[in-house]
Amino acid sequence: KQEVTQIPAALSVPEGENLVLNCSFTDSAIYNLQWFRQDPGKGLTSLLLIQSSQREQTSGRLNASLDKSSGRSTLYIAASQPGDSATYLCAVGEYGNKLVFGAGTILRVKS
Amino acid sequence: DARVTQTPRHKVTEMGQEVTMRCQPILGHNTVFWYRQTMMQGLELLAYFRNRAPLDDSGMPKDRFSAEMPDATLATLKIQPSEPRDSAVYFCASGFRGNFSKNIQYFGAGTRLSVL
């Protein structure tokens, strides 16, 4: 059974810092990996999706990497802003579109 | 602006009552998912449908939960009878599964259920 772990569970940084969120998974037979953002009381917004054949994806200040063989993904956020404060969820896509989620990293960017 | 719509947004009910949650997927999407989010368990997949047919409901307690897609524009998740341990946020997501699709899932805002 796939298990997804996210480290750290919570992170508080001053505005402007570059930061890295980590995600690890136990079964490397994945279809893709997605990073989501969740704001309090809201649904999930997809940030980046990396297909299993890809190594990384970039969108603006966000960069996500994937190392399938080691079962790891990282989300890099450059020049963090208070508006980046949210919970970031990593989800591994299995065959059939099923997603297995990590518990999330709660990020707070202080102004 | 295409989005997944869930109703109601909030539901407070008493133990033993029936609860029905509704989801309108994005037009053209052929896959619909139901997830449950709690502090203890995080996000868990309950069931999902493709082209309105149930593909996997192994995450759902069968004795009290049921999920259906009466048509392509409506998915329902029903709990009967509800119990306090069912209190959670229930999310619906939709996506398009095809040969060349990216398989991104788009989430609704969720239904926050409280069973007293």
mmCIF file of C-alpha atoms in Angstrom:
data_model
loop_
_atom_site.group_PDB
_atom_site.id
_atom_site.type_symbol
_atom_site.label_atom_id
_atom_site.label_comp_id
_atom_site.label_asym_id
_atom_site.label_seq_id
_atom_site.Cartn_x
_atom_site.Cartn_y
_atom_site.Cartn_z
ATOM 1 C CA LYS A 1 0.000 0.000 0.000
ATOM 2 C CA GLN A 2 1.365 3.379 -1.036
ATOM 3 C CA GLU A 3 2.323 5.714 1.795
ATOM 4 C CA VAL A 4 3.168 9.372 1.297
ATOM 5 C CA THR A 5 5.100 11.358 3.885
ATOM 6 C CA GLN A 6 5.667 15.099 3.923
ATOM 7 C CA ILE A 7 8.385 16.875 5.853
ATOM 8 C CA PRO A 8 8.302 19.258 7.615
ATOM 9 C CA ALA A 9 4.787 19.187 9.035
ATOM 10 C CA ALA A 10 4.925 22.942 9.561
ATOM 11 C CA LEU A 11 7.248 25.719 8.506
ATOM 12 C CA SER A 12 7.432 29.394 9.412
ATOM 13 C CA VAL A 13 9.776 31.641 7.443
ATOM 14 C CA PRO A 14 10.305 35.362 6.925
ATOM 15 C CA GLU A 15 9.205 36.897 3.661
ATOM 16 C CA GLY A 16 11.717 36.613 0.842
ATOM 17 C CA GLU A 17 13.235 33.295 1.835
ATOM 18 C CA ASN A 18 13.624 30.433 -0.583
ATOM 19 C CA LEU A 19 12.232 27.217 0.824
ATOM 20 C CA VAL A 20 11.930 23.521 0.101
ATOM 21 C CA LEU A 21 9.089 21.194 0.960
ATOM 22 C CA ASN A 22 9.760 17.484 0.892
ATOM 23 C CA CYS A 23 7.591 14.538 -0.092
ATOM 24 C CA SER A 24 8.504 10.844 -0.057
ATOM 25 C CA PHE A 25 6.563 7.807 -1.205
ATOM 26 C CA THR A 26 7.056 4.098 -0.637
ATOM 27 C CA ASP A 27 6.059 2.583 -3.989
ATOM 28 C CA SER A 28 7.908 3.931 -7.015
ATOM 29 C CA ALA A 29 5.350 2.509 -9.478
ATOM 30 C CA ILE A 30 3.541 5.805 -9.815
ATOM 31 C CA TYR A 31 1.685 7.393 -12.701
ATOM 32 C CA ASN A 32 2.389 10.989 -11.737
ATOM 33 C CA LEU A 33 2.864 13.273 -8.743
ATOM 34 C CA GLN A 34 0.901 16.410 -7.989
ATOM 35 C CA TRP A 35 1.466 19.284 -5.616
ATOM 36 C CA PHE A 36 -1.617 21.061 -4.311
ATOM 37 C CA ARG A 37 -2.240 24.140 -2.245
ATOM 38 C CA GLN A 38 -5.085 24.329 0.268
ATOM 39 C CA ASP A 39 -6.168 27.558 1.919
ATOM 40 C CA PRO A 40 -8.102 27.390 5.224
ATOM 41 C CA GLY A 41 -11.716 26.370 4.648
ATOM 42 C CA LYS A 42 -11.170 25.980 0.930
ATOM 43 C CA GLY A 43 -10.686 23.215 -1.590
ATOM 44 C CA LEU A 44 -7.435 22.149 -3.200
ATOM 45 C CA THR A 45 -5.759 23.968 -6.048
ATOM 46 C CA SER A 46 -3.387 22.039 -8.279
ATOM 47 C CA LEU A 47 -0.003 23.770 -8.498
ATOM 48 C CA LEU A 48 2.178 21.410 -10.486
ATOM 49 C CA LEU A 49 1.866 17.952 -11.967
ATOM 50 C CA ILE A 50 4.903 15.857 -12.869
ATOM 51 C CA GLN A 51 4.397 12.819 -15.058
ATOM 52 C CA SER A 52 6.336 9.728 -14.046
ATOM 53 C CA SER A 53 8.628 10.156 -17.060
ATOM 54 C CA GLN A 54 9.524 13.735 -16.130
ATOM 55 C CA ARG A 55 12.099 15.055 -13.690
ATOM 56 C CA GLU A 56 10.703 18.486 -12.911
ATOM 57 C CA GLN A 57 8.060 21.098 -13.632
ATOM 58 C CA THR A 58 8.142 24.845 -13.142
ATOM 59 C CA SER A 59 5.441 27.451 -12.751
ATOM 60 C CA GLY A 60 6.468 30.975 -11.826
ATOM 61 C CA ARG A 61 8.254 30.885 -8.483
ATOM 62 C CA LEU A 62 7.471 27.206 -7.994
ATOM 63 C CA ASN A 63 9.621 24.312 -9.088
ATOM 64 C CA ALA A 64 8.847 20.676 -8.371
ATOM 65 C CA SER A 65 11.247 17.811 -8.913
ATOM 66 C CA LEU A 66 10.658 14.087 -8.997
ATOM 67 C CA ASP A 67 13.081 11.240 -8.367
ATOM 68 C CA LYS A 68 11.010 8.107 -8.836
ATOM 69 C CA SER A 69 13.790 5.660 -8.068
ATOM 70 C CA SER A 70 14.389 7.129 -4.628
ATOM 71 C CA GLY A 71 10.718 7.851 -4.000
ATOM 72 C CA ARG A 72 11.143 11.581 -3.479
ATOM 73 C CA SER A 73 9.765 14.872 -4.682
ATOM 74 C CA THR A 74 10.556 18.404 -3.625
ATOM 75 C CA LEU A 75 8.646 21.632 -4.059
ATOM 76 C CA TYR A 76 10.874 24.674 -4.203
ATOM 77 C CA ILE A 77 9.335 28.092 -3.583
ATOM 78 C CA ALA A 78 11.511 31.052 -4.491
ATOM 79 C CA ALA A 79 11.295 34.449 -2.820
ATOM 80 C CA SER A 80 8.401 33.470 -0.551
ATOM 81 C CA GLN A 81 5.562 35.937 0.043
ATOM 82 C CA PRO A 82 2.873 36.169 2.771
ATOM 83 C CA GLY A 83 0.344 35.136 0.125
ATOM 84 C CA ASP A 84 2.117 31.785 -0.128
ATOM 85 C CA SER A 85 0.897 30.922 3.375
ATOM 86 C CA ALA A 86 -1.232 27.784 3.052
ATOM 87 C CA THR A 87 -1.073 24.031 3.427
ATOM 88 C CA TYR A 88 0.844 22.291 0.665
ATOM 89 C CA LEU A 89 -0.149 18.743 -0.164
ATOM 90 C CA CYS A 90 1.766 16.191 -2.168
ATOM 91 C CA ALA A 91 -0.255 13.476 -3.907
ATOM 92 C CA VAL A 92 0.980 10.431 -5.754
ATOM 93 C CA GLY A 93 -1.067 9.399 -8.759
ATOM 94 C CA GLU A 94 -1.646 5.711 -9.190
ATOM 95 C CA TYR A 95 -3.085 3.792 -12.097
ATOM 96 C CA GLY A 96 -6.677 4.773 -12.703
ATOM 97 C CA ASN A 97 -6.249 8.379 -11.557
ATOM 98 C CA LYS A 98 -6.281 7.481 -7.869
ATOM 99 C CA LEU A 99 -4.395 9.953 -5.699
ATOM 100 C CA VAL A 100 -2.727 9.091 -2.404
ATOM 101 C CA PHE A 101 -2.116 12.204 -0.343
ATOM 102 C CA GLY A 102 0.473 13.138 2.217
ATOM 103 C CA ALA A 103 -0.563 14.877 5.426
ATOM 104 C CA GLY A 104 0.650 18.229 4.156
ATOM 105 C CA THR A 105 3.071 20.957 5.181
ATOM 106 C CA ILE A 106 1.565 24.033 6.823
ATOM 107 C CA LEU A 107 3.507 27.036 5.582
ATOM 108 C CA ARG A 108 3.464 30.466 7.166
ATOM 109 C CA VAL A 109 5.366 33.297 5.544
ATOM 110 C CA LYS A 110 5.780 36.244 7.879
ATOM 111 C CA SER A 111 5.852 39.806 6.556
ATOM 112 C CA ASP B 1 -14.720 29.862 -15.361
ATOM 113 C CA ALA B 2 -15.188 26.091 -15.133
ATOM 114 C CA ARG B 3 -15.260 24.715 -11.629
ATOM 115 C CA VAL B 4 -16.488 21.788 -9.569
ATOM 116 C CA THR B 5 -19.548 22.795 -7.573
ATOM 117 C CA GLN B 6 -20.488 21.125 -4.306
ATOM 118 C CA THR B 7 -23.646 21.562 -2.284
ATOM 119 C CA PRO B 8 -24.308 22.149 0.502
ATOM 120 C CA ARG B 9 -21.163 23.901 1.706
ATOM 121 C CA HIS B 10 -22.028 23.196 5.321
ATOM 122 C CA LYS B 11 -24.310 20.617 6.901
ATOM 123 C CA VAL B 12 -25.106 20.078 10.562
ATOM 124 C CA THR B 13 -27.262 17.091 11.373
ATOM 125 C CA GLU B 14 -28.091 14.741 14.182
ATOM 126 C CA MET B 15 -26.853 11.201 14.497
ATOM 127 C CA GLY B 16 -29.042 8.767 12.605
ATOM 128 C CA GLN B 17 -30.188 11.248 9.970
ATOM 129 C CA GLU B 18 -29.613 10.784 6.254
ATOM 130 C CA VAL B 19 -27.139 13.129 4.589
ATOM 131 C CA THR B 20 -26.869 13.712 0.845
ATOM 132 C CA MET B 21 -23.995 15.658 -0.671
ATOM 133 C CA ARG B 22 -24.025 16.729 -4.298
ATOM 134 C CA CYS B 23 -21.344 17.493 -6.824
ATOM 135 C CA GLN B 24 -21.481 18.995 -10.287
ATOM 136 C CA PRO B 25 -18.251 18.093 -12.121
ATOM 137 C CA ILE B 26 -16.649 20.276 -14.761
ATOM 138 C CA LEU B 27 -18.425 19.862 -18.093
ATOM 139 C CA GLY B 28 -16.572 17.368 -20.278
ATOM 140 C CA HIS B 29 -14.741 15.622 -17.446
ATOM 141 C CA ASN B 30 -15.233 11.861 -17.445
ATOM 142 C CA THR B 31 -13.899 10.995 -13.990
ATOM 143 C CA VAL B 32 -15.357 12.010 -10.619
ATOM 144 C CA PHE B 33 -13.823 11.380 -7.210
ATOM 145 C CA TRP B 34 -15.099 11.616 -3.643
ATOM 146 C CA TYR B 35 -12.582 12.320 -0.873
ATOM 147 C CA ARG B 36 -12.923 12.791 2.871
ATOM 148 C CA GLN B 37 -10.598 15.016 4.897
ATOM 149 C CA THR B 38 -10.168 14.805 8.665
ATOM 150 C CA MET B 39 -7.459 16.050 10.977
ATOM 151 C CA MET B 40 -6.554 12.514 11.996
ATOM 152 C CA GLN B 41 -6.602 10.736 8.624
ATOM 153 C CA GLY B 42 -5.910 13.547 6.189
ATOM 154 C CA LEU B 43 -7.369 13.179 2.692
ATOM 155 C CA GLU B 44 -8.730 9.755 1.843
ATOM 156 C CA LEU B 45 -10.252 8.549 -1.399
ATOM 157 C CA LEU B 46 -13.739 7.152 -0.831
ATOM 158 C CA ALA B 47 -14.853 6.294 -4.367
ATOM 159 C CA TYR B 48 -14.498 7.272 -7.982
ATOM 160 C CA PHE B 49 -16.411 6.986 -11.233
ATOM 161 C CA ARG B 50 -15.435 6.995 -14.866
ATOM 162 C CA ASN B 51 -18.048 7.708 -17.518
ATOM 163 C CA ARG B 52 -20.597 7.442 -14.662
ATOM 164 C CA ALA B 53 -19.630 3.872 -13.799
ATOM 165 C CA PRO B 54 -18.194 3.167 -10.339
ATOM 166 C CA LEU B 55 -14.596 1.988 -10.651
ATOM 167 C CA ASP B 56 -13.503 1.787 -7.042
ATOM 168 C CA ASP B 57 -15.393 2.319 -3.809
ATOM 169 C CA SER B 58 -13.078 0.343 -1.573
ATOM 170 C CA GLY B 59 -12.432 3.385 0.628
ATOM 171 C CA MET B 60 -16.076 3.758 1.526
ATOM 172 C CA PRO B 61 -17.885 2.079 4.449
ATOM 173 C CA LYS B 62 -20.428 0.094 2.447
ATOM 174 C CA ASP B 63 -22.950 -0.365 5.190
ATOM 175 C CA ARG B 64 -23.825 3.318 5.431
ATOM 176 C CA PHE B 65 -22.254 5.129 2.478
ATOM 177 C CA SER B 66 -23.388 5.076 -1.121
ATOM 178 C CA ALA B 67 -22.207 7.009 -4.168
ATOM 179 C CA GLU B 68 -23.999 7.404 -7.480
ATOM 180 C CA MET B 69 -23.900 9.375 -10.714
ATOM 181 C CA PRO B 70 -27.470 9.711 -11.938
ATOM 182 C CA ASP B 71 -26.199 11.637 -14.955
ATOM 183 C CA ALA B 72 -22.994 13.198 -16.251
ATOM 184 C CA THR B 73 -23.667 16.479 -14.469
ATOM 185 C CA LEU B 74 -24.421 15.146 -11.002
ATOM 186 C CA ALA B 75 -22.641 12.929 -8.497
ATOM 187 C CA THR B 76 -24.087 12.191 -5.064
ATOM 188 C CA LEU B 77 -22.642 10.826 -1.846
ATOM 189 C CA LYS B 78 -25.155 9.626 0.688
ATOM 190 C CA ILE B 79 -24.709 8.596 4.321
ATOM 191 C CA GLN B 80 -27.526 6.721 6.010
ATOM 192 C CA PRO B 81 -27.575 6.606 8.978
ATOM 193 C CA SER B 82 -24.986 9.266 9.812
ATOM 194 C CA GLU B 83 -22.720 8.949 12.853
ATOM 195 C CA PRO B 84 -20.555 11.494 14.708
ATOM 196 C CA ARG B 85 -17.403 9.846 13.316
ATOM 197 C CA ASP B 86 -18.573 10.845 9.818
ATOM 198 C CA SER B 87 -17.910 14.490 10.689
ATOM 199 C CA ALA B 88 -15.366 15.701 8.131
ATOM 200 C CA VAL B 89 -14.974 17.768 4.999
ATOM 201 C CA TYR B 90 -16.059 15.855 1.910
ATOM 202 C CA PHE B 91 -14.471 16.888 -1.359
ATOM 203 C CA CYS B 92 -15.522 16.091 -4.879
ATOM 204 C CA ALA B 93 -12.981 16.306 -7.688
ATOM 205 C CA SER B 94 -13.259 15.811 -11.418
ATOM 206 C CA GLY B 95 -10.805 15.229 -14.204
ATOM 207 C CA PHE B 96 -10.433 13.905 -17.710
ATOM 208 C CA ARG B 97 -8.796 10.578 -18.267
ATOM 209 C CA GLY B 98 -7.667 10.053 -21.826
ATOM 210 C CA ASN B 99 -4.687 8.838 -23.811
ATOM 211 C CA PHE B 100 -2.984 12.178 -23.863
ATOM 212 C CA SER B 101 -4.529 13.884 -20.871
ATOM 213 C CA LYS B 102 -2.477 15.179 -17.970
ATOM 214 C CA ASN B 103 -4.846 13.600 -15.451
ATOM 215 C CA ILE B 104 -5.112 16.709 -13.302
ATOM 216 C CA GLN B 105 -7.862 16.604 -10.704
ATOM 217 C CA TYR B 106 -9.883 19.739 -10.005
ATOM 218 C CA PHE B 107 -11.403 20.007 -6.556
ATOM 219 C CA GLY B 108 -14.609 21.551 -5.326
ATOM 220 C CA ALA B 109 -14.738 23.714 -2.209
ATOM 221 C CA GLY B 110 -16.030 20.817 -0.126
ATOM 222 C CA THR B 111 -18.980 20.074 2.131
ATOM 223 C CA ARG B 112 -18.227 20.468 5.832
ATOM 224 C CA LEU B 113 -20.343 17.899 7.653
ATOM 225 C CA SER B 114 -20.957 17.928 11.391
ATOM 226 C CA VAL B 115 -22.912 15.044 12.890
ATOM 227 C CA LEU B 116 -24.008 15.744 16.458
#
